PDB file of C-alpha atoms in Angstrom:
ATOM      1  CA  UNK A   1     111.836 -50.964 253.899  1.00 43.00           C
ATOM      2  CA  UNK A   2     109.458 -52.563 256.214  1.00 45.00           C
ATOM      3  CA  UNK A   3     108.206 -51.184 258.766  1.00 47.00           C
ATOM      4  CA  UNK A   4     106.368 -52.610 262.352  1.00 46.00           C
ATOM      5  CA  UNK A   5     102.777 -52.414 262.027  1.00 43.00           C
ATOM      6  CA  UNK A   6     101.490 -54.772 264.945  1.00 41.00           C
ATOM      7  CA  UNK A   7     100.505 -53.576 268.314  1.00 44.00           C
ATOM      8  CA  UNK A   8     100.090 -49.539 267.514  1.00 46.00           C
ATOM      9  CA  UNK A   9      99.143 -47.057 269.964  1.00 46.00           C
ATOM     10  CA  UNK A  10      98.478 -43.016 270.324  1.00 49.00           C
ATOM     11  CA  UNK A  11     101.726 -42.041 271.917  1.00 47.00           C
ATOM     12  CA  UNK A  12     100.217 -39.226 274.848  1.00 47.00           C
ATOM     13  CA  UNK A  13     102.276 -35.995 274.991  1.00 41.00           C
ATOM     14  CA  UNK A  14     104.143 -37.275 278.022  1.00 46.00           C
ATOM     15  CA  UNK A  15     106.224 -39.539 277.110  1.00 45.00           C
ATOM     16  CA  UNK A  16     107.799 -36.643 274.326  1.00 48.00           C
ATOM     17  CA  UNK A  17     108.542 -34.326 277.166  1.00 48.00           C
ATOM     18  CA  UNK A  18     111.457 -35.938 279.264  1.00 43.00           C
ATOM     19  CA  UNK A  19     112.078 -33.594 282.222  1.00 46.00           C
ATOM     20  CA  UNK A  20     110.390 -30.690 281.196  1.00 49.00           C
ATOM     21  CA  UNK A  21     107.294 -30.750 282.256  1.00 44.00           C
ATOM     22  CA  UNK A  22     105.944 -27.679 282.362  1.00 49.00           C
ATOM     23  CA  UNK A  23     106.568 -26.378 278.849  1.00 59.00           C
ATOM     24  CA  UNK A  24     104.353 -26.314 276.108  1.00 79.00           C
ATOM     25  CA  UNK A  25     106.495 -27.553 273.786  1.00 88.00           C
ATOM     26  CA  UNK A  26     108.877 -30.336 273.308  1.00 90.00           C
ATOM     27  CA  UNK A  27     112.272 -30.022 271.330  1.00 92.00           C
ATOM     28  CA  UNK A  28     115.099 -32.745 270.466  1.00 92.00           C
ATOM     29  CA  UNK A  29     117.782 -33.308 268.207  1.00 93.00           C
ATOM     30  CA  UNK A  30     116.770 -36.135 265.918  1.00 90.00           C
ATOM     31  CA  UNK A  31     119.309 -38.141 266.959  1.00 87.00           C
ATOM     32  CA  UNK A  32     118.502 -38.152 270.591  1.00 84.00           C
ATOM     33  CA  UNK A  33     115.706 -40.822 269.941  1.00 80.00           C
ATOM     34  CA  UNK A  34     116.216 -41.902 266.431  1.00 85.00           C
ATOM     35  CA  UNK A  35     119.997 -43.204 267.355  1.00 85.00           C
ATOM     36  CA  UNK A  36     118.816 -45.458 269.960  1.00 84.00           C
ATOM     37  CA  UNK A  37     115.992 -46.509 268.047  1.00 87.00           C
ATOM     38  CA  UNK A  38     118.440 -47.979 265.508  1.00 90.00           C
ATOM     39  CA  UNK A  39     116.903 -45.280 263.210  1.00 92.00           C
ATOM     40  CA  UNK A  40     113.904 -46.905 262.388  1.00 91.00           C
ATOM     41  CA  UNK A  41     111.014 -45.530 264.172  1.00 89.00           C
ATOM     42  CA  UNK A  42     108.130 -47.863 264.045  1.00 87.00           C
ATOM     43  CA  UNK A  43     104.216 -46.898 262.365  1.00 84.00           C
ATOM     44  CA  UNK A  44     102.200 -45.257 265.269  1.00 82.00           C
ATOM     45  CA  UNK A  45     100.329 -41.723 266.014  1.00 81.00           C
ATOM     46  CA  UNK A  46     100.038 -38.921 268.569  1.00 81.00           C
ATOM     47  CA  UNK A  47      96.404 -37.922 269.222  1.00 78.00           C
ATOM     48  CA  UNK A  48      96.341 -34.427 269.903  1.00 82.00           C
ATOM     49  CA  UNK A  49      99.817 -33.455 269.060  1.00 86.00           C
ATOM     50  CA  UNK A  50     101.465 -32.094 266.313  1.00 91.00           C
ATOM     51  CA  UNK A  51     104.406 -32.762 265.123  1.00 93.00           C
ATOM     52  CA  UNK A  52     107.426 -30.734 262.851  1.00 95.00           C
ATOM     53  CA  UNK A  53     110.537 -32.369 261.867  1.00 95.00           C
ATOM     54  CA  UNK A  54     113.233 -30.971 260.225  1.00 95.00           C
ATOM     55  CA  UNK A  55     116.326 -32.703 259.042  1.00 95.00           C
ATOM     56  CA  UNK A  56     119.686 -30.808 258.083  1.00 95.00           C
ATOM     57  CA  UNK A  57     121.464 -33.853 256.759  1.00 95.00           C
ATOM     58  CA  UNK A  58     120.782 -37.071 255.736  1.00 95.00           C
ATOM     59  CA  UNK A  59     118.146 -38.906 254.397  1.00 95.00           C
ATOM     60  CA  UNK A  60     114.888 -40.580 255.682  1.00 95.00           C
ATOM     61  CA  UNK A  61     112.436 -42.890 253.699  1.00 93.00           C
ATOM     62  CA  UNK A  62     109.009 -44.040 255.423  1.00 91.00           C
ATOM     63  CA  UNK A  63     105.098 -43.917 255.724  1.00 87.00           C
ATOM     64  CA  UNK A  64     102.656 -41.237 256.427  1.00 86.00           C
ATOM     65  CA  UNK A  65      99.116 -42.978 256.410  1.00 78.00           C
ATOM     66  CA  UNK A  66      98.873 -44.881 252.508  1.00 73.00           C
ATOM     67  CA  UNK A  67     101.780 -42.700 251.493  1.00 82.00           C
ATOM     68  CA  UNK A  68     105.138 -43.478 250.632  1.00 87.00           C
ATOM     69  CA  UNK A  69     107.772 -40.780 251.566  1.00 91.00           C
ATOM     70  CA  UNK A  70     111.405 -39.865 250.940  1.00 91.00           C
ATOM     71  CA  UNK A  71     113.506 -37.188 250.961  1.00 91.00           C
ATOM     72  CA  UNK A  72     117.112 -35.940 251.228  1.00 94.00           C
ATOM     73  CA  UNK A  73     118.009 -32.963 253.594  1.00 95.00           C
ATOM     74  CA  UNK A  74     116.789 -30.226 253.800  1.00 96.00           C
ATOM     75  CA  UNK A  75     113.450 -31.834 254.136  1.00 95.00           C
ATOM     76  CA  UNK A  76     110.521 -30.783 256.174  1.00 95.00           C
ATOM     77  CA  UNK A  77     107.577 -32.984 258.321  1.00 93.00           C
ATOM     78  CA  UNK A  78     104.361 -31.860 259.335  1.00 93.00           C
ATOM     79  CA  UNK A  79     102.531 -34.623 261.608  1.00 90.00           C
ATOM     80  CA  UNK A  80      99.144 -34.064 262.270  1.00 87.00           C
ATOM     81  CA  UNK A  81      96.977 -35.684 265.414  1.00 83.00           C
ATOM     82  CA  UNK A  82      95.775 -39.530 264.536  1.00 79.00           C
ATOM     83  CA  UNK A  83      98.345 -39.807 261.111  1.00 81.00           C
ATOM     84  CA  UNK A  84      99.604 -43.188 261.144  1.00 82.00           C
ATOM     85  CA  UNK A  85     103.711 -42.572 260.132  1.00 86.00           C
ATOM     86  CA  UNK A  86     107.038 -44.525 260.716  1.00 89.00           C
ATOM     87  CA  UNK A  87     110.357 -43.699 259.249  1.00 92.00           C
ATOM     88  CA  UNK A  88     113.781 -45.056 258.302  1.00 93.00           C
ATOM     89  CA  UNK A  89     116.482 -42.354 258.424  1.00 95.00           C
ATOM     90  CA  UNK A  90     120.285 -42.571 257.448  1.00 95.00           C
ATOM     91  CA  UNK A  91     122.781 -42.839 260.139  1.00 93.00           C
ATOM     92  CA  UNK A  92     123.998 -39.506 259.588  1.00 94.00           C
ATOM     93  CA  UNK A  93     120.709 -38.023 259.733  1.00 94.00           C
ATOM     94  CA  UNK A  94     120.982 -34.641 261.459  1.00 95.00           C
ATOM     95  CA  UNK A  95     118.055 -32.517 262.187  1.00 95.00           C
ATOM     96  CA  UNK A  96     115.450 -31.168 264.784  1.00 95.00           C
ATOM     97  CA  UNK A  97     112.003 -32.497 266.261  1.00 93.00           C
ATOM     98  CA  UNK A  98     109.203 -30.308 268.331  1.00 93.00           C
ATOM     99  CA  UNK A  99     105.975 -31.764 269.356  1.00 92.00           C
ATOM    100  CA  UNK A 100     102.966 -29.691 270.714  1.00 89.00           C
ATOM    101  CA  UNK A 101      99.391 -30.231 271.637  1.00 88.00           C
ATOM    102  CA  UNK A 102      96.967 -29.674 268.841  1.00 86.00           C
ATOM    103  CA  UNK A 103      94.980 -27.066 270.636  1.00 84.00           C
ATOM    104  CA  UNK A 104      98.106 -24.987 271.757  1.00 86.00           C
ATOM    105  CA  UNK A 105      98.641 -24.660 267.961  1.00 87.00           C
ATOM    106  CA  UNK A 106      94.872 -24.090 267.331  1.00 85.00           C
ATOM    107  CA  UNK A 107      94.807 -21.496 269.890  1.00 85.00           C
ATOM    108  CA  UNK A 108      98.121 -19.327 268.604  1.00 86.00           C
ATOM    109  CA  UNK A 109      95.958 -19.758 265.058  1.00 84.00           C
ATOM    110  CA  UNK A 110      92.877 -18.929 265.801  1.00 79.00           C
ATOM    111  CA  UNK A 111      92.737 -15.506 264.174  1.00 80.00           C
ATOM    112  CA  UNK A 112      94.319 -17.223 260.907  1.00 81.00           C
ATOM    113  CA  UNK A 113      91.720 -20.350 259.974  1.00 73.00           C
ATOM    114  CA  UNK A 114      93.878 -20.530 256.352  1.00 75.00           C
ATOM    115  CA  UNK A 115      96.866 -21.539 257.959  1.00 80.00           C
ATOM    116  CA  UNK A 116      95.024 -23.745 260.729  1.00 77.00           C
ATOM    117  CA  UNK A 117      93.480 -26.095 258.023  1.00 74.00           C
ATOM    118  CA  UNK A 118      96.410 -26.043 256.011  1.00 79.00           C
ATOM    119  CA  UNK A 119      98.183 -27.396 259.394  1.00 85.00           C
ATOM    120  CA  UNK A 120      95.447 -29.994 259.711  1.00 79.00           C
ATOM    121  CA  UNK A 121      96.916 -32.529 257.799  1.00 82.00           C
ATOM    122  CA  UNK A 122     100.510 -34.647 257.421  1.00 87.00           C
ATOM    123  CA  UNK A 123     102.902 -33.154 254.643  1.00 90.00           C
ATOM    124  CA  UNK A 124     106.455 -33.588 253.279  1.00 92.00           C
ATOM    125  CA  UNK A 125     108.196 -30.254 252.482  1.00 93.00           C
ATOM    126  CA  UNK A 126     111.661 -29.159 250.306  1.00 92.00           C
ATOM    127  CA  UNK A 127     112.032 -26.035 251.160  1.00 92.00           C
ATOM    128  CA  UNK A 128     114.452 -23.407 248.714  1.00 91.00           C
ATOM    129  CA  UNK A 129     117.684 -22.721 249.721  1.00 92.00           C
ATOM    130  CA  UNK A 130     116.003 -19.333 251.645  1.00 92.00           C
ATOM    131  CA  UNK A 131     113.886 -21.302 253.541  1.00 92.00           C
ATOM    132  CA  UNK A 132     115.945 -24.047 254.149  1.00 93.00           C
ATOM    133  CA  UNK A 133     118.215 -21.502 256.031  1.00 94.00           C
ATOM    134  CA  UNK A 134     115.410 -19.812 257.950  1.00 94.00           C
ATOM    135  CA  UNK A 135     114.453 -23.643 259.283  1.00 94.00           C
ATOM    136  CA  UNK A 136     118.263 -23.835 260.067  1.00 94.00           C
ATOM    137  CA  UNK A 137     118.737 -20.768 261.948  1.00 96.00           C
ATOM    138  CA  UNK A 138     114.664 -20.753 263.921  1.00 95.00           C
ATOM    139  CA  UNK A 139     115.769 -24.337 264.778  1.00 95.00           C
ATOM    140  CA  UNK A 140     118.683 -24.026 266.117  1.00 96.00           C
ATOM    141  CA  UNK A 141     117.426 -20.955 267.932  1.00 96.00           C
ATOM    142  CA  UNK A 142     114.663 -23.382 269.319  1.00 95.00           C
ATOM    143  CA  UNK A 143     117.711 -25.799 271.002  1.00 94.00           C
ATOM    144  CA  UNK A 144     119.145 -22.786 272.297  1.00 95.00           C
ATOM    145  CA  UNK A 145     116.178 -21.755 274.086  1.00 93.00           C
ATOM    146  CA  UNK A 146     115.023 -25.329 275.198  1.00 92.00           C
ATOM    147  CA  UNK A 147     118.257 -25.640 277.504  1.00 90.00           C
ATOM    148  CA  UNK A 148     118.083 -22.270 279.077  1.00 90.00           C
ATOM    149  CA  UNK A 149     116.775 -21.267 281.685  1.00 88.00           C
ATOM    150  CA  UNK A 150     116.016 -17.520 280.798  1.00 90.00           C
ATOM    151  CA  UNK A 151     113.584 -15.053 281.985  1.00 91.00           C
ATOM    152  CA  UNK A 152     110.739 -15.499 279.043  1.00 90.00           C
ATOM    153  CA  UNK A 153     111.837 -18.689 278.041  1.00 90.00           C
ATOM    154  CA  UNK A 154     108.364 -20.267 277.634  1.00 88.00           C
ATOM    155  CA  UNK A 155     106.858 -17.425 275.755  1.00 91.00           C
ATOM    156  CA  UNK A 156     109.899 -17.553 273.350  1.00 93.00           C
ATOM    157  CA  UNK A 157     109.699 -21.030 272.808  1.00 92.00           C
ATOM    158  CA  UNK A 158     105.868 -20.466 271.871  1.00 91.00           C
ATOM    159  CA  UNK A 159     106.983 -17.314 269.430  1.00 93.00           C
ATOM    160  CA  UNK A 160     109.710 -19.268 267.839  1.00 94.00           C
ATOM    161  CA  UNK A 161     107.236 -22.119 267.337  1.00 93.00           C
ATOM    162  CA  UNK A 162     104.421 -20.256 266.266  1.00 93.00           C
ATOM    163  CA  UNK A 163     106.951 -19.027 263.307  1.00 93.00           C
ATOM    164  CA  UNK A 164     107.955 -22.127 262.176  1.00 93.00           C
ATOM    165  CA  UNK A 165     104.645 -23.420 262.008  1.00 93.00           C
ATOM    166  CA  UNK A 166     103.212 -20.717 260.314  1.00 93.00           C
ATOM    167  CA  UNK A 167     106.180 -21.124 258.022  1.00 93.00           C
ATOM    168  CA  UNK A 168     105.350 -23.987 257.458  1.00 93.00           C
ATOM    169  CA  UNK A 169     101.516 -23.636 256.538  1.00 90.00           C
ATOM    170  CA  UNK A 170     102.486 -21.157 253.706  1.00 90.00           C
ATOM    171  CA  UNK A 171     104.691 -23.530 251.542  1.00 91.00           C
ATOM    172  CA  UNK A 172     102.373 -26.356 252.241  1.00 88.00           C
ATOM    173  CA  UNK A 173      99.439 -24.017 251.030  1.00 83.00           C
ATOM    174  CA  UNK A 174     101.425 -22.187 247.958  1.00 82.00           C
ATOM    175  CA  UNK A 175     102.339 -25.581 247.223  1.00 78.00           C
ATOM    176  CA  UNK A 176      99.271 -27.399 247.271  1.00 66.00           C
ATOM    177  CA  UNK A 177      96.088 -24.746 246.332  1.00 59.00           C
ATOM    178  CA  UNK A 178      98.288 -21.452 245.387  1.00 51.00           C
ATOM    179  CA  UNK A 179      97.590 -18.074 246.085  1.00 41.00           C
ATOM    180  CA  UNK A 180      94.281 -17.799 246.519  1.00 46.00           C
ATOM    181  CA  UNK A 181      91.842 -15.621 248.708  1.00 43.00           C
ATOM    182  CA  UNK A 182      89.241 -17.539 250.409  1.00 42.00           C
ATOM    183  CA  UNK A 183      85.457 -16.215 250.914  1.00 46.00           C
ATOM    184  CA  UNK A 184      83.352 -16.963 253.412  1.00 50.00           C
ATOM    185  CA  UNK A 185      81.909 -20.404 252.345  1.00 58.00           C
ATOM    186  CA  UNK A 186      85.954 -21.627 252.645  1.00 69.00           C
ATOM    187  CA  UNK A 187      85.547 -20.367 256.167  1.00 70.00           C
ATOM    188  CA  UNK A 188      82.106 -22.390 256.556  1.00 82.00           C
ATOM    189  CA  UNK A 189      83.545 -25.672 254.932  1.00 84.00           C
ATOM    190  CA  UNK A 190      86.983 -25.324 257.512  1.00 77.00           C
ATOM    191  CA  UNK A 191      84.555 -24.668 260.392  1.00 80.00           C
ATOM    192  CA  UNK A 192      82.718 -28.173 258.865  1.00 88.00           C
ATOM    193  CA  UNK A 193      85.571 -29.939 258.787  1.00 84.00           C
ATOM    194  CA  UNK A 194      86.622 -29.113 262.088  1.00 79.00           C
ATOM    195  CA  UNK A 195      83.337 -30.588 263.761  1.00 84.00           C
ATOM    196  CA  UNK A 196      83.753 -33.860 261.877  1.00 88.00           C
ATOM    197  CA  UNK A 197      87.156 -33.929 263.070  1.00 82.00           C
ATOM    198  CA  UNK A 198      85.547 -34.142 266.692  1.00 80.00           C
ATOM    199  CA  UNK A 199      82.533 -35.557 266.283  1.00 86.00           C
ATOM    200  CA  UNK A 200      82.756 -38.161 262.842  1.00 88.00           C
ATOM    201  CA  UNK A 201      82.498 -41.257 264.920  1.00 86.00           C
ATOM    202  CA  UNK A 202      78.634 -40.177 266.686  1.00 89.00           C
ATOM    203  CA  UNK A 203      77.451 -41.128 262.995  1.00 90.00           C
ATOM    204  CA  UNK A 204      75.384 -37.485 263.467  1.00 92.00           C
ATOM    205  CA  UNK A 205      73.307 -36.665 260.177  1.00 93.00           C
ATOM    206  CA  UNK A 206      74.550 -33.993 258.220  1.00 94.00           C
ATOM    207  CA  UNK A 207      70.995 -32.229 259.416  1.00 94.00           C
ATOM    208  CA  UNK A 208      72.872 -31.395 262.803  1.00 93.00           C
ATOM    209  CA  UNK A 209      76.372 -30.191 261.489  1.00 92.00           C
ATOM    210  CA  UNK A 210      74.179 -27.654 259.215  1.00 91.00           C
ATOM    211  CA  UNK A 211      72.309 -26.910 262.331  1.00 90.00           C
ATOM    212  CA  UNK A 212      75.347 -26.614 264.542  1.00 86.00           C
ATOM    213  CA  UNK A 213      76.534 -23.672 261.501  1.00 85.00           C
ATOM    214  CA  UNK A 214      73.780 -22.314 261.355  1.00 86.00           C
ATOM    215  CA  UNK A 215      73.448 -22.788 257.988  1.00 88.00           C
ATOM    216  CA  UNK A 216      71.657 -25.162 255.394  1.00 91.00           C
ATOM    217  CA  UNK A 217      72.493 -28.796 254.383  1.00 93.00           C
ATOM    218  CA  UNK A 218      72.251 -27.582 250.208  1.00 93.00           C
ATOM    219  CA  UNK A 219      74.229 -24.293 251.776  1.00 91.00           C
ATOM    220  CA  UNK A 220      76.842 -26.559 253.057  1.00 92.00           C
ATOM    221  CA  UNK A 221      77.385 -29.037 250.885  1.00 93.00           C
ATOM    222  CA  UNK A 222      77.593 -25.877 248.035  1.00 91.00           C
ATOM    223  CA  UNK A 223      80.702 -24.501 250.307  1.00 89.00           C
ATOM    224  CA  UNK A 224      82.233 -28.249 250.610  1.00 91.00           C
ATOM    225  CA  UNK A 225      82.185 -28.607 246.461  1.00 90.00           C
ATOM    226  CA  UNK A 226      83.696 -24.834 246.529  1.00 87.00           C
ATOM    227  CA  UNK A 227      86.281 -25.548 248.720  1.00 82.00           C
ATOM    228  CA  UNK A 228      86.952 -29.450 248.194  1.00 83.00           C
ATOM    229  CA  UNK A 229      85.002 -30.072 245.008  1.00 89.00           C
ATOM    230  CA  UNK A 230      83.068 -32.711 247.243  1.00 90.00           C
ATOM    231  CA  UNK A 231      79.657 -32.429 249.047  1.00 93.00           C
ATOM    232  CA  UNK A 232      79.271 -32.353 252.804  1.00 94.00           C
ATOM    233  CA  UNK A 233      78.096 -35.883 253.429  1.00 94.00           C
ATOM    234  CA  UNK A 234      81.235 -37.399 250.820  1.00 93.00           C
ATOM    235  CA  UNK A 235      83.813 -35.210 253.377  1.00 92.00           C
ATOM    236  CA  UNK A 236      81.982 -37.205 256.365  1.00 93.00           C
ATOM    237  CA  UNK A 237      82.279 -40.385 254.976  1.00 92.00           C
ATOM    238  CA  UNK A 238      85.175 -39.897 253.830  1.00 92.00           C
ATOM    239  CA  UNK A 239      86.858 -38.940 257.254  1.00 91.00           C
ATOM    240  CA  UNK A 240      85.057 -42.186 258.487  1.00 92.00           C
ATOM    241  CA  UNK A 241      86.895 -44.195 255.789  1.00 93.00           C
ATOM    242  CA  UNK A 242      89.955 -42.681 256.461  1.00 90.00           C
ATOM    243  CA  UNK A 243      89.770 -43.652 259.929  1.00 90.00           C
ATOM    244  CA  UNK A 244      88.771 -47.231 258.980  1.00 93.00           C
ATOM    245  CA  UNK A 245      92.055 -47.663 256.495  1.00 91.00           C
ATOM    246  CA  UNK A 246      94.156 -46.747 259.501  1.00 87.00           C
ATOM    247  CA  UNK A 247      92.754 -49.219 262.156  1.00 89.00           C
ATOM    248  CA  UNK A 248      92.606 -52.238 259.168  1.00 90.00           C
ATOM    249  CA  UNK A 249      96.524 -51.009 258.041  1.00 85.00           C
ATOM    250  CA  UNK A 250      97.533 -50.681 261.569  1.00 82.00           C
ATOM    251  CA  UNK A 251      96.391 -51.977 264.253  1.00 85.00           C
ATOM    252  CA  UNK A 252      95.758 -56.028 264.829  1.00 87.00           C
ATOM    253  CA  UNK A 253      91.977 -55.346 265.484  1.00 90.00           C
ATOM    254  CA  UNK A 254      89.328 -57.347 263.983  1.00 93.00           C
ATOM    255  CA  UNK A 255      86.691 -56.337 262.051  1.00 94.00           C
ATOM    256  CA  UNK A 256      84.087 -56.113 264.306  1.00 93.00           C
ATOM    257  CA  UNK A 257      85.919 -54.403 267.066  1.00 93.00           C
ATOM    258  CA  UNK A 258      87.155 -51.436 263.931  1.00 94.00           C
ATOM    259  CA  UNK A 259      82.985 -51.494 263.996  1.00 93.00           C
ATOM    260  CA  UNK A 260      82.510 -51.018 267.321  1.00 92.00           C
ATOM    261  CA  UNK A 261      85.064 -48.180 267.700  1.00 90.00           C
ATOM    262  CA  UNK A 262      83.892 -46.126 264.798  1.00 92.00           C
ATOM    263  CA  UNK A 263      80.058 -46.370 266.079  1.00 90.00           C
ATOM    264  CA  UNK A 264      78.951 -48.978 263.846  1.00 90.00           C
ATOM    265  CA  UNK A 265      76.778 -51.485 265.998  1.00 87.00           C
ATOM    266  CA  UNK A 266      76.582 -53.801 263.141  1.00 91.00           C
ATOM    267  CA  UNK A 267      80.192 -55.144 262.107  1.00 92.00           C
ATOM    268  CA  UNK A 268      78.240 -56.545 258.644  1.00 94.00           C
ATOM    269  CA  UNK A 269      76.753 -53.093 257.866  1.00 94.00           C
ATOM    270  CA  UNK A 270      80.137 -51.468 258.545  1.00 94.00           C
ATOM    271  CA  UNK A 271      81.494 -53.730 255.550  1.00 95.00           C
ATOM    272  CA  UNK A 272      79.311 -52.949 253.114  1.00 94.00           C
ATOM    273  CA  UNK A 273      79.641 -49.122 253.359  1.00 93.00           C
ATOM    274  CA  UNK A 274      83.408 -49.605 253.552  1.00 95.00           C
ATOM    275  CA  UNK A 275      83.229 -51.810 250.489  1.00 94.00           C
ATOM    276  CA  UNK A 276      81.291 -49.315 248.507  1.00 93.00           C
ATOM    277  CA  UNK A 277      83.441 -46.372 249.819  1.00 92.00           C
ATOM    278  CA  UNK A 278      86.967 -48.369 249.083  1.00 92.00           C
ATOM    279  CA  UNK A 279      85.998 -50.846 246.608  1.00 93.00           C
ATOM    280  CA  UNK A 280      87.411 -53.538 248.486  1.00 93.00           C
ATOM    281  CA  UNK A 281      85.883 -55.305 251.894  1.00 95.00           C
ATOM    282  CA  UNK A 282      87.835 -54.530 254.850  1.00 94.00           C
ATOM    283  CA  UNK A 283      89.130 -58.032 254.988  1.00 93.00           C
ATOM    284  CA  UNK A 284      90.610 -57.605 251.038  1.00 93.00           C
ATOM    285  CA  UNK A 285      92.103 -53.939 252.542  1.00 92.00           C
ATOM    286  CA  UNK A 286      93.881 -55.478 254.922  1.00 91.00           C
ATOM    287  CA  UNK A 287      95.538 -58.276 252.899  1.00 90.00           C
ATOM    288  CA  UNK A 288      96.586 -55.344 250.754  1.00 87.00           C
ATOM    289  CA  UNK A 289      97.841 -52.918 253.324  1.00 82.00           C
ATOM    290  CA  UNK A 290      99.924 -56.014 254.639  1.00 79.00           C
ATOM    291  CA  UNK A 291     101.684 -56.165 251.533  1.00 77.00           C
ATOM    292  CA  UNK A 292     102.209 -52.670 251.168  1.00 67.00           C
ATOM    293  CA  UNK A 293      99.717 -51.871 248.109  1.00 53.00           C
ATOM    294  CA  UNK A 294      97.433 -49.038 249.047  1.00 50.00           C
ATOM    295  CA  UNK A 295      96.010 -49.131 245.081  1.00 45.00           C
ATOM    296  CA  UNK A 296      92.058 -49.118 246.547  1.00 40.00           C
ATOM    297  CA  UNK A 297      93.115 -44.862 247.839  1.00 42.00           C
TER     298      UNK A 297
END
């Protein structure tokens, strides 16, 4: 499968919304977009939005970031803000989309930091047969209460949301760290990895995310290793790599202007730390991503 990789944009939270609005959330039947989209949906992102998909039947094959995906219903999606994805589905794909700002979601999870990191990044989900009909039934309950025009509707739509979401965040997290309790340097290394989420492309030292925590850099980095088994600055750089990959793999920028728009004021300088952070120049990472081998992640 190929997918369009040429001219990608952040898709803003209005054009998901159709003629409603007003509500928080957005909800569709797959095949309200996908059909007339010849079910291919090209590579772009949604910058402050999440995403859940949820298909009932059919299949769907695509890209999230460097990642190949697949799946045959029941499957699950988790989009996060900024992840590069396209799919291909099957023409008898049958299933259910919402999309919701980020910091709606951040603010119905703000007592519950596990599940808000966990819902920080893009996954792929098969639920169990128990799940799968709990997805089915909150889903379809979802539809219901996106056409009506009830007393309460909005604050049901949020609850009904907030459930699938949280959901959700448990398989992805018994899935990928088990059952686990967290201490408080987890809770210092999410509240890290939130700030360089916001603030990775000022280039600040790690000095003034310490600061910012109140905490110090050997303290921090100690928490990072716990929680990541990588040190402070390595998460930083890293998120700035990330970030890189995505602009060289998907959008028709040149090198210099992926420089400029992660802070780097010398395009030259930018290569070099991208070489020795991928192992390939940007130039040789692009080539690559072209041809659909991501072997330098």
């Amino acid at each position: 499968m190929t997918l369009e990789t040429q001219a990608i944009r952040p898709v803003p939270f209005r054009e998901v919304r159709h003629d409603q609005p007003d509500d928080c959330v957005h909800y569709e039947p797959v095949a309200t977009r996908f059909a007339a989209m010849n079910w291919t949906i090209p590579m772009h992102c949604h910058e402050g939005l999440h995403q859940l998909q949820y298909l009932t039947e059919g299949s769907v094959q695509g890209r999230i970031d460097d990642r190949q995906v697949s799946g045959c219903a029941p499957v699950f999606f988790l989009m996060a803000p900024g992840s590069m994805h396209g799919f291909q589905y099957s023409h008898d794909a049958v299933g259910h989309q919402l999309t919701l700002p980020s910091a709606t979601l951040a603010r119905w999870l703000a007592q519950t930091p596990v599940l808000e990191q966990w819902l920080n990044g893009s996954f792929m989900l098969h639920p169990c047969a128990v799940q799968a009909e709990r997805w089915r039934i909150g889903f379809e309950q979802i539809a219901e209460e996106f056409e009506s025009a009830h007393p309460g509707r909005v604050q049901t739509l949020c609850a009904l949301t907030t459930l699938m979401a949280v959901q959700a965040g448990r398989l992805y997290g018994a899935q990928a760290v088990g059952e686990k309790r967290y201490d408080t340097r987890d809770a210092l290394a999410r509240r890290f990895k939130a700030l360089v989420e916001l603030h990775y492309g000022k280039h600040w030292p790690l000095s003034d995310y310490a600061a910012l925590l109140g905490v110090g850099q050997d303290h921090l980095s100690r928490a990072c290793r716990k929680a990541w088994g990588l040190g402070a600055l390595t998460v930083l750089n890293d998120r700035l790599l990330l970030q890189a990959r995505r602009l060289l793999a998907y959008t028709p920028l040149s090198v210099s202007e992926i420089a400029e728009q992660l802070g780097y004021a010398d395009s030259a300088y930018f290569s070099r730390v991208f070489r020795r952070g991928v192992g390939r120049t940007p130039s040789e990472y692009r080539v690559l991503a072209e041809q659909g081998i991501h072997s330098a992640d």
